[in-house]
Amino acid sequence: QQQVKQSPQSLIVQKGGISIINCAYENTAFDYFPWYQQFPGKGPALLIAIRPDVSEKKEGRFTISFNKSAKQFSLHIMDSQPGDSATYFCAAKKAAGNKLTFGGGTRVLVKP
Amino acid sequence: KAGVTQTPRYLIKTRGQQVTLSCSPISGHRSVSWYQQTPGQGLQFLFEYFSETQRNKGNFPGRFSGRQFSNSRSEMNVSTLELGDSALYLCASSLGPSGSNEQFFGPGTRLTVL
């Protein structure tokens, strides 16, 4: 049972463009939604996270938009750079415990 | 502050063998979680430990087990290895067992089962 669905599986964007990754969840008990960035050969690194009482959170070039009623959230990478080329994972967690349920991942390639 | 460390980084085993992986969390972090990452199944939760107690367990067979020591270091063990156990095993540490505590991942241990 895939509780967090992520799309697209891959995307190619030109340098300076906007990368948009979408996630949808099913379990309304989730209350913490982080995004992770992973480079080949490395572990996932926390990028930005949001709670459902906030509709948008911005940190530098990275913005999370959250739609609680639709049970969807998305990551926007503004002014995409070649160094942003990586795999991005959305995740969700319930209030109790630290179990993260991950989306399937999106491989982003930023062309110079 | 040093990050999460995992040893060994690479491991090659044969079917039927067992393996033990180690994780040292960030200093001061007391919660450790383990994940398996494969191209087919993605990132899947294995188990979570806090104060030497398993708090949560994912949907994996009993061949997968773990433990946590009093210094918060954790080990996971896989017995009777199968080809399908080939994966990147990731450890994540956080301050405590709940809330929106940020989780920080180590570099992983790449296990290959031949």
Coordinates of C-alpha atoms in Angstrom, one line a residue:
Chain A
Q1 CA 0.0 0.0 0.0
Q2 CA 1.7 3.2 -1.2
Q3 CA 0.6 5.8 1.3
V4 CA 2.6 8.6 -0.3
K5 CA 2.5 9.0 -4.1
Q6 CA 5.2 11.2 -5.8
S7 CA 5.3 12.5 -9.3
P8 CA 6.9 12.9 -11.7
Q9 CA 9.5 10.1 -11.6
S10 CA 11.9 12.2 -13.4
L11 CA 12.2 15.7 -14.8
I12 CA 14.6 17.7 -16.9
V13 CA 14.7 21.5 -16.4
Q14 CA 16.9 24.2 -17.9
K15 CA 19.2 26.2 -15.6
G16 CA 17.3 29.0 -14.1
G17 CA 14.0 27.3 -14.5
I18 CA 11.5 26.0 -11.9
S19 CA 11.4 22.4 -10.9
I20 CA 8.0 21.2 -9.4
I21 CA 7.5 17.9 -7.7
N22 CA 4.2 16.8 -6.3
C23 CA 3.2 14.4 -3.6
A24 CA -0.2 13.1 -2.4
Y25 CA -0.9 11.2 0.8
E26 CA -3.7 9.1 2.1
N27 CA -3.3 8.9 5.8
T28 CA -4.8 12.0 7.6
A29 CA -2.8 11.1 10.7
F30 CA 0.3 12.3 9.0
D31 CA 1.3 15.7 10.5
Y32 CA 4.9 16.3 9.4
F33 CA 6.0 16.4 5.8
P34 CA 9.8 16.7 5.0
W35 CA 11.6 16.7 1.7
Y36 CA 14.9 15.0 1.3
Q37 CA 17.6 15.5 -1.4
Q38 CA 19.9 12.6 -2.3
F39 CA 23.0 12.6 -4.4
P40 CA 24.5 9.3 -5.8
G41 CA 26.4 7.4 -3.1
K42 CA 25.1 9.6 -0.3
G43 CA 22.3 9.4 2.3
P44 CA 19.2 11.6 2.0
A45 CA 19.7 15.1 3.3
L46 CA 16.8 17.0 4.9
L47 CA 16.0 20.0 2.6
I48 CA 12.9 21.6 4.1
A49 CA 9.8 20.4 6.1
I50 CA 6.3 21.6 6.8
R51 CA 3.4 21.0 9.2
P52 CA -0.2 20.9 8.0
D53 CA -1.1 24.1 9.8
V54 CA 1.0 26.1 7.4
S55 CA 0.1 26.4 3.7
E56 CA 3.5 27.5 2.4
K57 CA 7.1 27.5 3.6
K58 CA 10.1 29.0 1.9
E59 CA 13.8 28.5 2.5
G60 CA 16.0 30.1 0.0
R61 CA 15.2 28.7 -3.5
F62 CA 13.1 25.9 -2.1
T63 CA 9.4 26.3 -1.3
I64 CA 6.8 23.8 0.0
S65 CA 3.2 24.3 -0.8
F66 CA 0.7 22.4 1.3
N67 CA -3.0 21.7 0.6
K68 CA -4.5 19.9 3.5
S69 CA -8.0 19.5 2.1
A70 CA -6.6 17.9 -1.1
K71 CA -4.0 15.9 0.9
Q72 CA -1.3 17.2 -1.4
F73 CA 2.0 19.0 -1.1
S74 CA 4.6 20.1 -3.5
L75 CA 8.2 21.2 -3.7
H76 CA 9.2 24.1 -5.9
I77 CA 12.9 24.7 -6.7
M78 CA 13.3 28.2 -8.1
D79 CA 16.2 29.3 -10.3
S80 CA 17.3 25.6 -10.7
Q81 CA 21.0 25.1 -10.8
P82 CA 23.1 22.2 -12.2
G83 CA 24.1 21.4 -8.6
D84 CA 20.5 20.8 -7.8
S85 CA 20.6 17.7 -10.0
A86 CA 19.7 14.9 -7.6
T87 CA 16.9 12.6 -6.5
Y88 CA 14.2 14.2 -4.3
F89 CA 12.0 12.4 -1.9
C90 CA 8.9 13.6 -0.2
A91 CA 8.0 11.9 3.1
A92 CA 5.3 11.9 5.8
K93 CA 5.3 11.1 9.5
K94 CA 2.7 10.8 12.2
A95 CA 2.9 12.7 15.4
A96 CA 4.1 9.7 17.4
G97 CA 7.3 8.0 16.5
N98 CA 9.9 8.7 13.8
K99 CA 8.7 6.4 11.1
L100 CA 9.0 8.2 7.7
T101 CA 6.8 7.0 4.8
F102 CA 8.6 8.0 1.6
G103 CA 7.3 8.8 -1.9
G104 CA 8.9 7.0 -4.8
G105 CA 11.4 9.7 -5.6
T106 CA 11.9 12.2 -8.4
R107 CA 15.2 12.3 -10.3
V108 CA 15.9 15.9 -11.3
L109 CA 18.4 16.9 -14.0
V110 CA 19.2 20.5 -14.5
K111 CA 20.8 21.2 -17.8
P112 CA 23.3 24.1 -18.0
Chain B
K1 CA 29.3 18.3 15.2
A2 CA 29.9 15.0 13.5
G3 CA 27.1 13.5 11.5
V4 CA 25.7 10.0 11.5
T5 CA 28.3 7.4 10.9
Q6 CA 27.7 4.0 9.5
T7 CA 30.1 1.1 9.3
P8 CA 31.0 -0.7 7.1
R9 CA 30.3 1.4 4.0
Y10 CA 30.3 -1.6 1.7
L11 CA 29.8 -5.3 2.3
I12 CA 29.6 -8.4 0.1
K13 CA 28.1 -11.5 1.5
T14 CA 26.8 -14.8 0.0
R15 CA 23.3 -16.2 0.4
G16 CA 22.7 -17.9 3.8
Q17 CA 25.2 -15.8 5.6
Q18 CA 24.3 -13.2 8.3
V19 CA 25.5 -9.6 8.5
T20 CA 25.6 -6.9 11.2
L21 CA 25.6 -3.2 10.4
S22 CA 26.5 -0.5 12.8
C23 CA 25.2 3.1 13.2
S24 CA 26.5 5.9 15.5
P25 CA 24.0 8.7 15.8
I26 CA 24.8 12.4 16.1
S27 CA 26.0 13.3 19.6
G28 CA 23.0 14.0 21.8
H29 CA 20.6 12.2 19.6
R30 CA 18.8 9.3 21.2
S31 CA 16.5 8.0 18.5
V32 CA 17.8 5.8 15.7
S33 CA 15.8 4.5 12.7
W34 CA 16.8 2.1 10.0
Y35 CA 15.7 2.1 6.4
Q36 CA 16.2 -0.1 3.4
Q37 CA 16.6 1.5 0.0
T38 CA 16.3 -0.4 -3.3
P39 CA 15.6 0.7 -6.8
G40 CA 12.4 -1.3 -6.9
Q41 CA 10.9 -0.7 -3.5
G42 CA 12.4 2.7 -2.7
L43 CA 12.9 3.8 0.9
Q44 CA 11.3 1.5 3.4
F45 CA 11.2 1.7 7.1
L46 CA 12.7 -1.1 9.0
F47 CA 12.6 -0.2 12.7
E48 CA 13.1 2.6 15.2
Y49 CA 14.9 2.6 18.6
F50 CA 14.8 5.0 21.5
S51 CA 16.3 4.4 24.9
E52 CA 17.3 0.9 23.9
T53 CA 13.7 -0.1 23.1
Q54 CA 12.3 -0.8 19.7
R55 CA 9.4 1.7 19.3
N56 CA 8.2 0.8 15.9
K57 CA 8.8 -2.0 13.3
G58 CA 8.2 -2.0 9.5
N59 CA 6.9 -4.8 7.4
F60 CA 10.0 -7.0 7.2
P61 CA 10.5 -10.6 8.0
G62 CA 12.0 -11.7 11.3
R63 CA 15.4 -12.2 9.7
F64 CA 15.8 -8.5 10.2
S65 CA 16.5 -7.5 13.7
G66 CA 18.2 -4.6 15.6
R67 CA 19.2 -3.3 18.9
Q68 CA 20.3 -0.1 20.5
F69 CA 22.9 0.3 23.2
S70 CA 23.0 2.6 26.2
N71 CA 25.2 5.1 24.3
S72 CA 22.5 5.3 21.6
R73 CA 24.6 3.4 19.0
S74 CA 22.6 0.9 17.1
E75 CA 23.1 -2.3 15.2
M76 CA 21.0 -4.1 12.7
N77 CA 21.3 -7.8 11.9
V78 CA 20.1 -9.7 8.9
S79 CA 20.3 -13.5 9.1
T80 CA 20.1 -16.1 6.4
L81 CA 20.7 -13.5 3.7
E82 CA 18.8 -13.7 0.4
L83 CA 19.6 -12.1 -2.9
G84 CA 16.8 -9.7 -2.4
D85 CA 18.4 -8.3 0.6
S86 CA 20.9 -6.5 -1.6
A87 CA 20.3 -2.8 -0.8
L88 CA 21.5 0.4 0.7
Y89 CA 20.8 0.3 4.4
L90 CA 20.4 3.8 5.9
C91 CA 20.4 4.9 9.5
A92 CA 18.8 8.1 10.6
S93 CA 19.1 9.8 14.0
S94 CA 17.0 12.4 15.8
L95 CA 16.8 13.9 19.2
G96 CA 13.8 12.1 20.4
P97 CA 11.0 9.7 19.5
S98 CA 8.2 11.9 18.3
G99 CA 7.1 15.3 17.2
S100 CA 8.6 17.0 14.2
N101 CA 12.2 16.1 15.3
E102 CA 14.4 16.4 12.2
Q103 CA 15.9 13.2 11.1
F104 CA 19.5 13.1 9.8
F105 CA 20.6 10.2 7.6
G106 CA 24.0 8.6 7.5
P107 CA 25.8 7.7 4.2
G108 CA 24.5 4.1 4.3
T109 CA 25.9 0.7 4.1
R110 CA 25.8 -0.9 0.6
L111 CA 25.1 -4.6 1.0
T112 CA 25.5 -6.9 -1.9
V113 CA 24.4 -10.5 -1.6
L114 CA 25.8 -13.0 -4.1

